[in-house]
């Protein structure tokens, strides 16, 4: 076969792309075996985690990562504070709330720049529940009480002039259990993410009240950007294990870079079939709809941190009087080093 200049150039470009997808391996991790907590791993909110796992990016960085999937983000946070996991992929808001409680944790890379959370109501109740304020006295399904889905509804209710404590929040998980809870009438409204929301929409089971799967929807609700999933750890772990943290961030950055150019079909071919919720085509559409939610840089912008803080202050009285240093909730040094 004749080798042409175009062939050589194409190979060079492919090699360059592969190089960009593979950050330099960090120095030997101080702790190579890592326990990671997540609340609802099959959710598209946490897709970068599954990509890092399935594509072998953790192993490339010298890490052996055991993933513990909990019912919601609040439970994975509890596991971190309790010491049963070393690192969490979870909502950025937890870094703010824990600082107020005197338990410092810090995010080291942003995975999602929009929350991707959707609030929907049971279709036959759409005439009664027209606003988040109408959720007072209603049963609202969230991934787990105290998780980002719960915070989202709290914020929307407070913003609408209602008391979030008047709603009954019920943990329904992040998969088929959440779908079944709505379909069986166990809840009257739901705050969840894709593919759960796309499944309920396809079944014509819900009417949408609020949607943060797009930049436009996020700005309409929060007035600006609002960081979503991040990777966070206790600050003392970060200080004691910088090489381990760098290796983790390298792997997650590699996953974000892969997602930036991957097609929905590439994603569907990579994740476990159980993620489809029994409908591959629906999952494919959900992936396509969620593509813009993922972080493009891995770095949380200052206005995003402020937006999250402002949201929490709307309904969390503890934060109304607390002095929060947002600069301590996220460090970009590992993302910058990952390149």
PDB file of N, CA and C in Angstrom, residues 115-216:
ATOM      1  N   UNK A 115     -26.840  20.980  36.379  1.00  0.00           N
ATOM      2  CA  UNK A 115     -27.304  19.893  37.251  1.00  0.00           C
ATOM      3  C   UNK A 115     -27.943  18.728  36.498  1.00  0.00           C
ATOM      4  N   UNK A 116     -28.699  19.025  35.436  1.00  0.00           N
ATOM      5  CA  UNK A 116     -29.375  17.941  34.726  1.00  0.00           C
ATOM      6  C   UNK A 116     -30.580  17.403  35.472  1.00  0.00           C
ATOM      7  N   UNK A 117     -30.934  18.027  36.583  1.00  0.00           N
ATOM      8  CA  UNK A 117     -32.061  17.569  37.400  1.00  0.00           C
ATOM      9  C   UNK A 117     -33.359  18.122  36.826  1.00  0.00           C
ATOM     10  N   UNK A 118     -34.380  17.303  36.853  1.00  0.00           N
ATOM     11  CA  UNK A 118     -35.691  17.688  36.334  1.00  0.00           C
ATOM     12  C   UNK A 118     -36.739  17.455  37.418  1.00  0.00           C
ATOM     13  N   UNK A 119     -37.656  18.406  37.565  1.00  0.00           N
ATOM     14  CA  UNK A 119     -38.795  18.243  38.460  1.00  0.00           C
ATOM     15  C   UNK A 119     -40.031  17.994  37.613  1.00  0.00           C
ATOM     16  N   UNK A 120     -40.666  16.859  37.849  1.00  0.00           N
ATOM     17  CA  UNK A 120     -41.881  16.523  37.124  1.00  0.00           C
ATOM     18  C   UNK A 120     -42.989  16.144  38.087  1.00  0.00           C
ATOM     19  N   UNK A 121     -44.227  16.302  37.631  1.00  0.00           N
ATOM     20  CA  UNK A 121     -45.374  15.924  38.453  1.00  0.00           C
ATOM     21  C   UNK A 121     -46.179  14.856  37.723  1.00  0.00           C
ATOM     22  N   UNK A 122     -46.883  14.055  38.485  1.00  0.00           N
ATOM     23  CA  UNK A 122     -47.713  13.010  37.902  1.00  0.00           C
ATOM     24  C   UNK A 122     -48.677  13.638  36.902  1.00  0.00           C
ATOM     25  N   UNK A 123     -48.764  13.063  35.719  1.00  0.00           N
ATOM     26  CA  UNK A 123     -49.480  13.680  34.610  1.00  0.00           C
ATOM     27  C   UNK A 123     -50.912  14.068  34.976  1.00  0.00           C
ATOM     28  N   UNK A 124     -51.623  13.203  35.707  1.00  0.00           N
ATOM     29  CA  UNK A 124     -53.016  13.526  36.011  1.00  0.00           C
ATOM     30  C   UNK A 124     -53.171  14.543  37.134  1.00  0.00           C
ATOM     31  N   UNK A 125     -52.007  15.002  37.703  1.00  0.00           N
ATOM     32  CA  UNK A 125     -52.051  16.039  38.727  1.00  0.00           C
ATOM     33  C   UNK A 125     -51.543  17.381  38.198  1.00  0.00           C
ATOM     34  N   UNK A 126     -51.238  17.422  36.907  1.00  0.00           N
ATOM     35  CA  UNK A 126     -50.652  18.637  36.333  1.00  0.00           C
ATOM     36  C   UNK A 126     -51.575  19.842  36.463  1.00  0.00           C
ATOM     37  N   UNK A 127     -52.873  19.607  36.508  1.00  0.00           N
ATOM     38  CA  UNK A 127     -53.815  20.710  36.664  1.00  0.00           C
ATOM     39  C   UNK A 127     -53.860  21.257  38.081  1.00  0.00           C
ATOM     40  N   UNK A 128     -53.400  20.449  39.044  1.00  0.00           N
ATOM     41  CA  UNK A 128     -53.391  20.866  40.450  1.00  0.00           C
ATOM     42  C   UNK A 128     -52.028  21.387  40.890  1.00  0.00           C
ATOM     43  N   UNK A 129     -50.972  20.751  40.396  1.00  0.00           N
ATOM     44  CA  UNK A 129     -49.605  21.143  40.770  1.00  0.00           C
ATOM     45  C   UNK A 129     -48.996  21.885  39.585  1.00  0.00           C
ATOM     46  N   UNK A 130     -49.176  23.192  39.586  1.00  0.00           N
ATOM     47  CA  UNK A 130     -48.730  24.019  38.472  1.00  0.00           C
ATOM     48  C   UNK A 130     -47.431  24.749  38.754  1.00  0.00           C
ATOM     49  N   UNK A 131     -47.010  24.743  40.010  1.00  0.00           N
ATOM     50  CA  UNK A 131     -45.813  25.468  40.438  1.00  0.00           C
ATOM     51  C   UNK A 131     -45.167  24.696  41.578  1.00  0.00           C
ATOM     52  N   UNK A 132     -43.852  24.887  41.785  1.00  0.00           N
ATOM     53  CA  UNK A 132     -43.208  24.243  42.943  1.00  0.00           C
ATOM     54  C   UNK A 132     -43.887  24.595  44.260  1.00  0.00           C
ATOM     55  N   UNK A 133     -44.527  25.756  44.341  1.00  0.00           N
ATOM     56  CA  UNK A 133     -45.231  26.134  45.568  1.00  0.00           C
ATOM     57  C   UNK A 133     -46.363  25.169  45.875  1.00  0.00           C
ATOM     58  N   UNK A 134     -46.912  24.530  44.845  1.00  0.00           N
ATOM     59  CA  UNK A 134     -48.032  23.607  45.031  1.00  0.00           C
ATOM     60  C   UNK A 134     -47.601  22.246  45.560  1.00  0.00           C
ATOM     61  N   UNK A 135     -46.301  22.071  45.791  1.00  0.00           N
ATOM     62  CA  UNK A 135     -45.811  20.792  46.313  1.00  0.00           C
ATOM     63  C   UNK A 135     -45.982  20.676  47.823  1.00  0.00           C
ATOM     64  N   UNK A 136     -46.353  21.751  48.476  1.00  0.00           N
ATOM     65  CA  UNK A 136     -46.617  21.687  49.920  1.00  0.00           C
ATOM     66  C   UNK A 136     -47.730  20.675  50.169  1.00  0.00           C
ATOM     67  N   UNK A 137     -47.459  19.736  51.092  1.00  0.00           N
ATOM     68  CA  UNK A 137     -48.426  18.692  51.403  1.00  0.00           C
ATOM     69  C   UNK A 137     -48.407  17.523  50.444  1.00  0.00           C
ATOM     70  N   UNK A 138     -47.491  17.533  49.485  1.00  0.00           N
ATOM     71  CA  UNK A 138     -47.415  16.466  48.485  1.00  0.00           C
ATOM     72  C   UNK A 138     -46.233  15.532  48.749  1.00  0.00           C
ATOM     73  N   UNK A 139     -46.313  14.336  48.189  1.00  0.00           N
ATOM     74  CA  UNK A 139     -45.231  13.352  48.293  1.00  0.00           C
ATOM     75  C   UNK A 139     -44.302  13.512  47.083  1.00  0.00           C
ATOM     76  N   UNK A 140     -43.051  13.871  47.373  1.00  0.00           N
ATOM     77  CA  UNK A 140     -42.086  14.158  46.306  1.00  0.00           C
ATOM     78  C   UNK A 140     -40.962  13.125  46.342  1.00  0.00           C
ATOM     79  N   UNK A 141     -40.779  12.424  45.255  1.00  0.00           N
ATOM     80  CA  UNK A 141     -39.700  11.442  45.167  1.00  0.00           C
ATOM     81  C   UNK A 141     -38.387  12.106  44.813  1.00  0.00           C
ATOM     82  N   UNK A 142     -37.334  11.794  45.575  1.00  0.00           N
ATOM     83  CA  UNK A 142     -35.972  12.269  45.304  1.00  0.00           C
ATOM     84  C   UNK A 142     -35.055  11.060  45.355  1.00  0.00           C
ATOM     85  N   UNK A 143     -33.850  11.190  44.829  1.00  0.00           N
ATOM     86  CA  UNK A 143     -32.957  10.025  44.851  1.00  0.00           C
ATOM     87  C   UNK A 143     -32.740   9.543  46.279  1.00  0.00           C
ATOM     88  N   UNK A 144     -32.500  10.500  47.188  1.00  0.00           N
ATOM     89  CA  UNK A 144     -32.409  10.215  48.627  1.00  0.00           C
ATOM     90  C   UNK A 144     -32.585  11.532  49.361  1.00  0.00           C
ATOM     91  N   UNK A 145     -33.246  11.542  50.507  1.00  0.00           N
ATOM     92  CA  UNK A 145     -33.365  12.781  51.280  1.00  0.00           C
ATOM     93  C   UNK A 145     -31.984  13.355  51.591  1.00  0.00           C
ATOM     94  N   UNK A 146     -31.825  14.668  51.397  1.00  0.00           N
ATOM     95  CA  UNK A 146     -30.540  15.309  51.638  1.00  0.00           C
ATOM     96  C   UNK A 146     -29.608  15.296  50.450  1.00  0.00           C
ATOM     97  N   UNK A 147     -30.063  14.747  49.316  1.00  0.00           N
ATOM     98  CA  UNK A 147     -29.247  14.709  48.104  1.00  0.00           C
ATOM     99  C   UNK A 147     -29.532  15.943  47.240  1.00  0.00           C
ATOM    100  N   UNK A 148     -28.777  16.081  46.158  1.00  0.00           N
ATOM    101  CA  UNK A 148     -28.915  17.269  45.308  1.00  0.00           C
ATOM    102  C   UNK A 148     -30.317  17.388  44.726  1.00  0.00           C
ATOM    103  N   UNK A 149     -30.975  16.261  44.456  1.00  0.00           N
ATOM    104  CA  UNK A 149     -32.344  16.317  43.947  1.00  0.00           C
ATOM    105  C   UNK A 149     -33.277  16.923  44.993  1.00  0.00           C
ATOM    106  N   UNK A 150     -33.035  16.606  46.256  1.00  0.00           N
ATOM    107  CA  UNK A 150     -33.801  17.192  47.359  1.00  0.00           C
ATOM    108  C   UNK A 150     -33.523  18.692  47.468  1.00  0.00           C
ATOM    109  N   UNK A 151     -32.241  19.077  47.379  1.00  0.00           N
ATOM    110  CA  UNK A 151     -31.871  20.501  47.437  1.00  0.00           C
ATOM    111  C   UNK A 151     -32.571  21.277  46.314  1.00  0.00           C
ATOM    112  N   UNK A 152     -32.639  20.673  45.148  1.00  0.00           N
ATOM    113  CA  UNK A 152     -33.236  21.317  43.981  1.00  0.00           C
ATOM    114  C   UNK A 152     -34.694  21.681  44.252  1.00  0.00           C
ATOM    115  N   UNK A 153     -35.447  20.730  44.795  1.00  0.00           N
ATOM    116  CA  UNK A 153     -36.858  20.997  45.090  1.00  0.00           C
ATOM    117  C   UNK A 153     -36.986  22.014  46.224  1.00  0.00           C
ATOM    118  N   UNK A 154     -36.128  21.876  47.240  1.00  0.00           N
ATOM    119  CA  UNK A 154     -36.133  22.848  48.338  1.00  0.00           C
ATOM    120  C   UNK A 154     -35.980  24.274  47.796  1.00  0.00           C
ATOM    121  N   UNK A 155     -35.014  24.431  46.905  1.00  0.00           N
ATOM    122  CA  UNK A 155     -34.735  25.746  46.328  1.00  0.00           C
ATOM    123  C   UNK A 155     -35.933  26.261  45.538  1.00  0.00           C
ATOM    124  N   UNK A 156     -36.493  25.412  44.689  1.00  0.00           N
ATOM    125  CA  UNK A 156     -37.615  25.843  43.859  1.00  0.00           C
ATOM    126  C   UNK A 156     -38.822  26.216  44.700  1.00  0.00           C
ATOM    127  N   UNK A 157     -39.074  25.455  45.759  1.00  0.00           N
ATOM    128  CA  UNK A 157     -40.206  25.762  46.623  1.00  0.00           C
ATOM    129  C   UNK A 157     -39.982  27.081  47.368  1.00  0.00           C
ATOM    130  N   UNK A 158     -38.774  27.247  47.926  1.00  0.00           N
ATOM    131  CA  UNK A 158     -38.473  28.482  48.655  1.00  0.00           C
ATOM    132  C   UNK A 158     -38.540  29.691  47.737  1.00  0.00           C
ATOM    133  N   UNK A 159     -38.021  29.529  46.530  1.00  0.00           N
ATOM    134  CA  UNK A 159     -38.045  30.614  45.543  1.00  0.00           C
ATOM    135  C   UNK A 159     -39.474  31.005  45.189  1.00  0.00           C
ATOM    136  N   UNK A 160     -40.386  30.012  45.219  1.00  0.00           N
ATOM    137  CA  UNK A 160     -41.786  30.257  44.883  1.00  0.00           C
ATOM    138  C   UNK A 160     -42.605  30.714  46.087  1.00  0.00           C
ATOM    139  N   UNK A 161     -41.915  30.860  47.249  1.00  0.00           N
ATOM    140  CA  UNK A 161     -42.598  31.364  48.430  1.00  0.00           C
ATOM    141  C   UNK A 161     -43.206  30.300  49.317  1.00  0.00           C
ATOM    142  N   UNK A 162     -42.869  29.024  49.097  1.00  0.00           N
ATOM    143  CA  UNK A 162     -43.400  27.934  49.910  1.00  0.00           C
ATOM    144  C   UNK A 162     -42.335  27.419  50.875  1.00  0.00           C
ATOM    145  N   UNK A 163     -42.767  26.720  51.908  1.00  0.00           N
ATOM    146  CA  UNK A 163     -41.861  26.137  52.896  1.00  0.00           C
ATOM    147  C   UNK A 163     -41.537  24.702  52.484  1.00  0.00           C
ATOM    148  N   UNK A 164     -40.280  24.396  52.129  1.00  0.00           N
ATOM    149  CA  UNK A 164     -39.937  23.037  51.717  1.00  0.00           C
ATOM    150  C   UNK A 164     -40.250  21.974  52.771  1.00  0.00           C
ATOM    151  N   UNK A 165     -40.282  22.367  54.024  1.00  0.00           N
ATOM    152  CA  UNK A 165     -40.558  21.402  55.085  1.00  0.00           C
ATOM    153  C   UNK A 165     -42.000  20.896  55.042  1.00  0.00           C
ATOM    154  N   UNK A 166     -42.839  21.545  54.254  1.00  0.00           N
ATOM    155  CA  UNK A 166     -44.229  21.113  54.144  1.00  0.00           C
ATOM    156  C   UNK A 166     -44.424  20.008  53.109  1.00  0.00           C
ATOM    157  N   UNK A 167     -43.379  19.689  52.367  1.00  0.00           N
ATOM    158  CA  UNK A 167     -43.441  18.575  51.414  1.00  0.00           C
ATOM    159  C   UNK A 167     -42.905  17.318  52.082  1.00  0.00           C
ATOM    160  N   UNK A 168     -43.396  16.183  51.659  1.00  0.00           N
ATOM    161  CA  UNK A 168     -42.909  14.895  52.170  1.00  0.00           C
ATOM    162  C   UNK A 168     -41.938  14.317  51.150  1.00  0.00           C
ATOM    163  N   UNK A 169     -40.647  14.303  51.493  1.00  0.00           N
ATOM    164  CA  UNK A 169     -39.633  13.808  50.566  1.00  0.00           C
ATOM    165  C   UNK A 169     -39.385  12.321  50.803  1.00  0.00           C
ATOM    166  N   UNK A 170     -39.430  11.577  49.715  1.00  0.00           N
ATOM    167  CA  UNK A 170     -39.314  10.116  49.779  1.00  0.00           C
ATOM    168  C   UNK A 170     -38.171   9.670  48.882  1.00  0.00           C
ATOM    169  N   UNK A 171     -37.251   8.902  49.429  1.00  0.00           N
ATOM    170  CA  UNK A 171     -36.140   8.382  48.638  1.00  0.00           C
ATOM    171  C   UNK A 171     -36.611   7.269  47.720  1.00  0.00           C
ATOM    172  N   UNK A 172     -36.409   7.449  46.405  1.00  0.00           N
ATOM    173  CA  UNK A 172     -36.854   6.440  45.438  1.00  0.00           C
ATOM    174  C   UNK A 172     -35.702   5.877  44.617  1.00  0.00           C
ATOM    175  N   UNK A 173     -34.464   6.334  44.889  1.00  0.00           N
ATOM    176  CA  UNK A 173     -33.332   5.818  44.140  1.00  0.00           C
ATOM    177  C   UNK A 173     -33.174   6.480  42.788  1.00  0.00           C
ATOM    178  N   UNK A 174     -32.396   5.828  41.918  1.00  0.00           N
ATOM    179  CA  UNK A 174     -32.015   6.470  40.661  1.00  0.00           C
ATOM    180  C   UNK A 174     -32.163   5.552  39.456  1.00  0.00           C
ATOM    181  N   UNK A 175     -33.033   4.572  39.543  1.00  0.00           N
ATOM    182  CA  UNK A 175     -33.193   3.644  38.435  1.00  0.00           C
ATOM    183  C   UNK A 175     -34.640   3.240  38.266  1.00  0.00           C
ATOM    184  N   UNK A 176     -34.875   1.964  37.978  1.00  0.00           N
ATOM    185  CA  UNK A 176     -36.232   1.484  37.756  1.00  0.00           C
ATOM    186  C   UNK A 176     -37.116   1.639  38.977  1.00  0.00           C
ATOM    187  N   UNK A 177     -36.506   1.660  40.180  1.00  0.00           N
ATOM    188  CA  UNK A 177     -37.305   1.852  41.398  1.00  0.00           C
ATOM    189  C   UNK A 177     -37.961   3.229  41.393  1.00  0.00           C
ATOM    190  N   UNK A 178     -37.255   4.233  40.866  1.00  0.00           N
ATOM    191  CA  UNK A 178     -37.814   5.583  40.784  1.00  0.00           C
ATOM    192  C   UNK A 178     -38.957   5.623  39.775  1.00  0.00           C
ATOM    193  N   UNK A 179     -38.761   4.963  38.638  1.00  0.00           N
ATOM    194  CA  UNK A 179     -39.813   4.902  37.621  1.00  0.00           C
ATOM    195  C   UNK A 179     -41.054   4.224  38.181  1.00  0.00           C
ATOM    196  N   UNK A 180     -40.851   3.107  38.881  1.00  0.00           N
ATOM    197  CA  UNK A 180     -41.978   2.355  39.437  1.00  0.00           C
ATOM    198  C   UNK A 180     -42.723   3.158  40.498  1.00  0.00           C
ATOM    199  N   UNK A 181     -42.004   3.919  41.302  1.00  0.00           N
ATOM    200  CA  UNK A 181     -42.647   4.720  42.358  1.00  0.00           C
ATOM    201  C   UNK A 181     -43.631   5.718  41.771  1.00  0.00           C
ATOM    202  N   UNK A 182     -43.274   6.319  40.655  1.00  0.00           N
ATOM    203  CA  UNK A 182     -44.183   7.259  40.004  1.00  0.00           C
ATOM    204  C   UNK A 182     -45.329   6.520  39.321  1.00  0.00           C
ATOM    205  N   UNK A 183     -45.018   5.467  38.609  1.00  0.00           N
ATOM    206  CA  UNK A 183     -46.043   4.746  37.853  1.00  0.00           C
ATOM    207  C   UNK A 183     -47.072   4.097  38.771  1.00  0.00           C
ATOM    208  N   UNK A 184     -46.653   3.701  39.966  1.00  0.00           N
ATOM    209  CA  UNK A 184     -47.553   3.031  40.908  1.00  0.00           C
ATOM    210  C   UNK A 184     -48.251   3.989  41.865  1.00  0.00           C
ATOM    211  N   UNK A 185     -48.022   5.293  41.691  1.00  0.00           N
ATOM    212  CA  UNK A 185     -48.720   6.275  42.497  1.00  0.00           C
ATOM    213  C   UNK A 185     -48.193   6.448  43.908  1.00  0.00           C
ATOM    214  N   UNK A 186     -46.975   5.977  44.174  1.00  0.00           N
ATOM    215  CA  UNK A 186     -46.406   6.116  45.515  1.00  0.00           C
ATOM    216  C   UNK A 186     -45.940   7.545  45.780  1.00  0.00           C
ATOM    217  N   UNK A 187     -45.700   8.295  44.730  1.00  0.00           N
ATOM    218  CA  UNK A 187     -45.291   9.700  44.834  1.00  0.00           C
ATOM    219  C   UNK A 187     -46.126  10.522  43.862  1.00  0.00           C
ATOM    220  N   UNK A 188     -46.210  11.818  44.132  1.00  0.00           N
ATOM    221  CA  UNK A 188     -47.004  12.703  43.280  1.00  0.00           C
ATOM    222  C   UNK A 188     -46.142  13.599  42.401  1.00  0.00           C
ATOM    223  N   UNK A 189     -44.882  13.714  42.771  1.00  0.00           N
ATOM    224  CA  UNK A 189     -43.918  14.486  41.977  1.00  0.00           C
ATOM    225  C   UNK A 189     -42.564  13.814  42.123  1.00  0.00           C
ATOM    226  N   UNK A 190     -41.650  14.147  41.222  1.00  0.00           N
ATOM    227  CA  UNK A 190     -40.333  13.506  41.274  1.00  0.00           C
ATOM    228  C   UNK A 190     -39.253  14.484  40.806  1.00  0.00           C
ATOM    229  N   UNK A 191     -38.133  14.479  41.505  1.00  0.00           N
ATOM    230  CA  UNK A 191     -36.939  15.194  41.074  1.00  0.00           C
ATOM    231  C   UNK A 191     -35.875  14.138  40.822  1.00  0.00           C
ATOM    232  N   UNK A 192     -35.473  13.995  39.586  1.00  0.00           N
ATOM    233  CA  UNK A 192     -34.526  12.942  39.241  1.00  0.00           C
ATOM    234  C   UNK A 192     -33.780  13.360  37.984  1.00  0.00           C
ATOM    235  N   UNK A 193     -33.056  12.428  37.397  1.00  0.00           N
ATOM    236  CA  UNK A 193     -32.194  12.730  36.259  1.00  0.00           C
ATOM    237  C   UNK A 193     -32.388  11.690  35.176  1.00  0.00           C
ATOM    238  N   UNK A 194     -31.738  11.911  34.047  1.00  0.00           N
ATOM    239  CA  UNK A 194     -31.773  10.920  32.978  1.00  0.00           C
ATOM    240  C   UNK A 194     -30.864   9.737  33.305  1.00  0.00           C
ATOM    241  N   UNK A 195     -31.268   8.516  32.908  1.00  0.00           N
ATOM    242  CA  UNK A 195     -32.365   8.210  31.982  1.00  0.00           C
ATOM    243  C   UNK A 195     -33.744   8.058  32.637  1.00  0.00           C
ATOM    244  N   UNK A 196     -33.834   8.217  33.971  1.00  0.00           N
ATOM    245  CA  UNK A 196     -35.122   8.058  34.651  1.00  0.00           C
ATOM    246  C   UNK A 196     -36.169   9.014  34.084  1.00  0.00           C
ATOM    247  N   UNK A 197     -35.800  10.304  33.956  1.00  0.00           N
ATOM    248  CA  UNK A 197     -36.759  11.294  33.481  1.00  0.00           C
ATOM    249  C   UNK A 197     -37.180  11.010  32.041  1.00  0.00           C
ATOM    250  N   UNK A 198     -36.239  10.663  31.188  1.00  0.00           N
ATOM    251  CA  UNK A 198     -36.582  10.364  29.791  1.00  0.00           C
ATOM    252  C   UNK A 198     -37.519   9.166  29.703  1.00  0.00           C
ATOM    253  N   UNK A 199     -37.338   8.188  30.572  1.00  0.00           N
ATOM    254  CA  UNK A 199     -38.221   7.019  30.601  1.00  0.00           C
ATOM    255  C   UNK A 199     -39.634   7.435  30.997  1.00  0.00           C
ATOM    256  N   UNK A 200     -39.760   8.272  32.024  1.00  0.00           N
ATOM    257  CA  UNK A 200     -41.082   8.724  32.464  1.00  0.00           C
ATOM    258  C   UNK A 200     -41.748   9.595  31.405  1.00  0.00           C
ATOM    259  N   UNK A 201     -40.945  10.406  30.717  1.00  0.00           N
ATOM    260  CA  UNK A 201     -41.491  11.225  29.632  1.00  0.00           C
ATOM    261  C   UNK A 201     -41.985  10.335  28.490  1.00  0.00           C
ATOM    262  N   UNK A 202     -41.206   9.334  28.130  1.00  0.00           N
ATOM    263  CA  UNK A 202     -41.588   8.437  27.041  1.00  0.00           C
ATOM    264  C   UNK A 202     -42.879   7.689  27.367  1.00  0.00           C
ATOM    265  N   UNK A 203     -43.079   7.397  28.647  1.00  0.00           N
ATOM    266  CA  UNK A 203     -44.294   6.703  29.094  1.00  0.00           C
ATOM    267  C   UNK A 203     -45.459   7.666  29.319  1.00  0.00           C
ATOM    268  N   UNK A 204     -45.225   8.960  29.074  1.00  0.00           N
ATOM    269  CA  UNK A 204     -46.245   9.996  29.273  1.00  0.00           C
ATOM    270  C   UNK A 204     -46.776   9.978  30.708  1.00  0.00           C
ATOM    271  N   UNK A 205     -45.854   9.759  31.655  1.00  0.00           N
ATOM    272  CA  UNK A 205     -46.239   9.635  33.060  1.00  0.00           C
ATOM    273  C   UNK A 205     -46.112  10.937  33.831  1.00  0.00           C
ATOM    274  N   UNK A 206     -45.367  11.915  33.289  1.00  0.00           N
ATOM    275  CA  UNK A 206     -45.130  13.154  34.034  1.00  0.00           C
ATOM    276  C   UNK A 206     -45.277  14.390  33.153  1.00  0.00           C
ATOM    277  N   UNK A 207     -45.526  15.504  33.841  1.00  0.00           N
ATOM    278  CA  UNK A 207     -45.466  16.825  33.206  1.00  0.00           C
ATOM    279  C   UNK A 207     -44.304  17.562  33.856  1.00  0.00           C
ATOM    280  N   UNK A 208     -43.491  18.243  33.055  1.00  0.00           N
ATOM    281  CA  UNK A 208     -42.268  18.884  33.544  1.00  0.00           C
ATOM    282  C   UNK A 208     -42.560  20.278  34.113  1.00  0.00           C
ATOM    283  N   UNK A 209     -42.044  20.531  35.331  1.00  0.00           N
ATOM    284  CA  UNK A 209     -42.154  21.848  35.949  1.00  0.00           C
ATOM    285  C   UNK A 209     -40.847  22.634  35.869  1.00  0.00           C
ATOM    286  N   UNK A 210     -39.725  21.944  35.959  1.00  0.00           N
ATOM    287  CA  UNK A 210     -38.414  22.616  35.918  1.00  0.00           C
ATOM    288  C   UNK A 210     -37.395  21.655  35.329  1.00  0.00           C
ATOM    289  N   UNK A 211     -36.497  22.181  34.482  1.00  0.00           N
ATOM    290  CA  UNK A 211     -35.574  21.324  33.739  1.00  0.00           C
ATOM    291  C   UNK A 211     -34.207  22.000  33.632  1.00  0.00           C
ATOM    292  N   UNK A 212     -33.176  21.353  34.175  1.00  0.00           N
ATOM    293  CA  UNK A 212     -31.822  21.919  34.104  1.00  0.00           C
ATOM    294  C   UNK A 212     -30.895  21.071  33.239  1.00  0.00           C
ATOM    295  N   UNK A 213     -31.448  20.439  32.221  1.00  0.00           N
ATOM    296  CA  UNK A 213     -30.612  19.639  31.325  1.00  0.00           C
ATOM    297  C   UNK A 213     -29.935  20.488  30.246  1.00  0.00           C
ATOM    298  N   UNK A 214     -30.297  21.759  30.164  1.00  0.00           N
ATOM    299  CA  UNK A 214     -29.701  22.643  29.167  1.00  0.00           C
ATOM    300  C   UNK A 214     -29.181  23.907  29.838  1.00  0.00           C
ATOM    301  N   UNK A 215     -28.310  24.611  29.129  1.00  0.00           N
ATOM    302  CA  UNK A 215     -27.797  25.886  29.639  1.00  0.00           C
ATOM    303  C   UNK A 215     -28.928  26.891  29.800  1.00  0.00           C
ATOM    304  N   UNK A 216     -29.830  26.920  28.842  1.00  0.00           N
ATOM    305  CA  UNK A 216     -30.956  27.851  28.904  1.00  0.00           C
ATOM    306  C   UNK A 216     -31.830  27.578  30.124  1.00  0.00           C
TER     307      UNK A 216
END
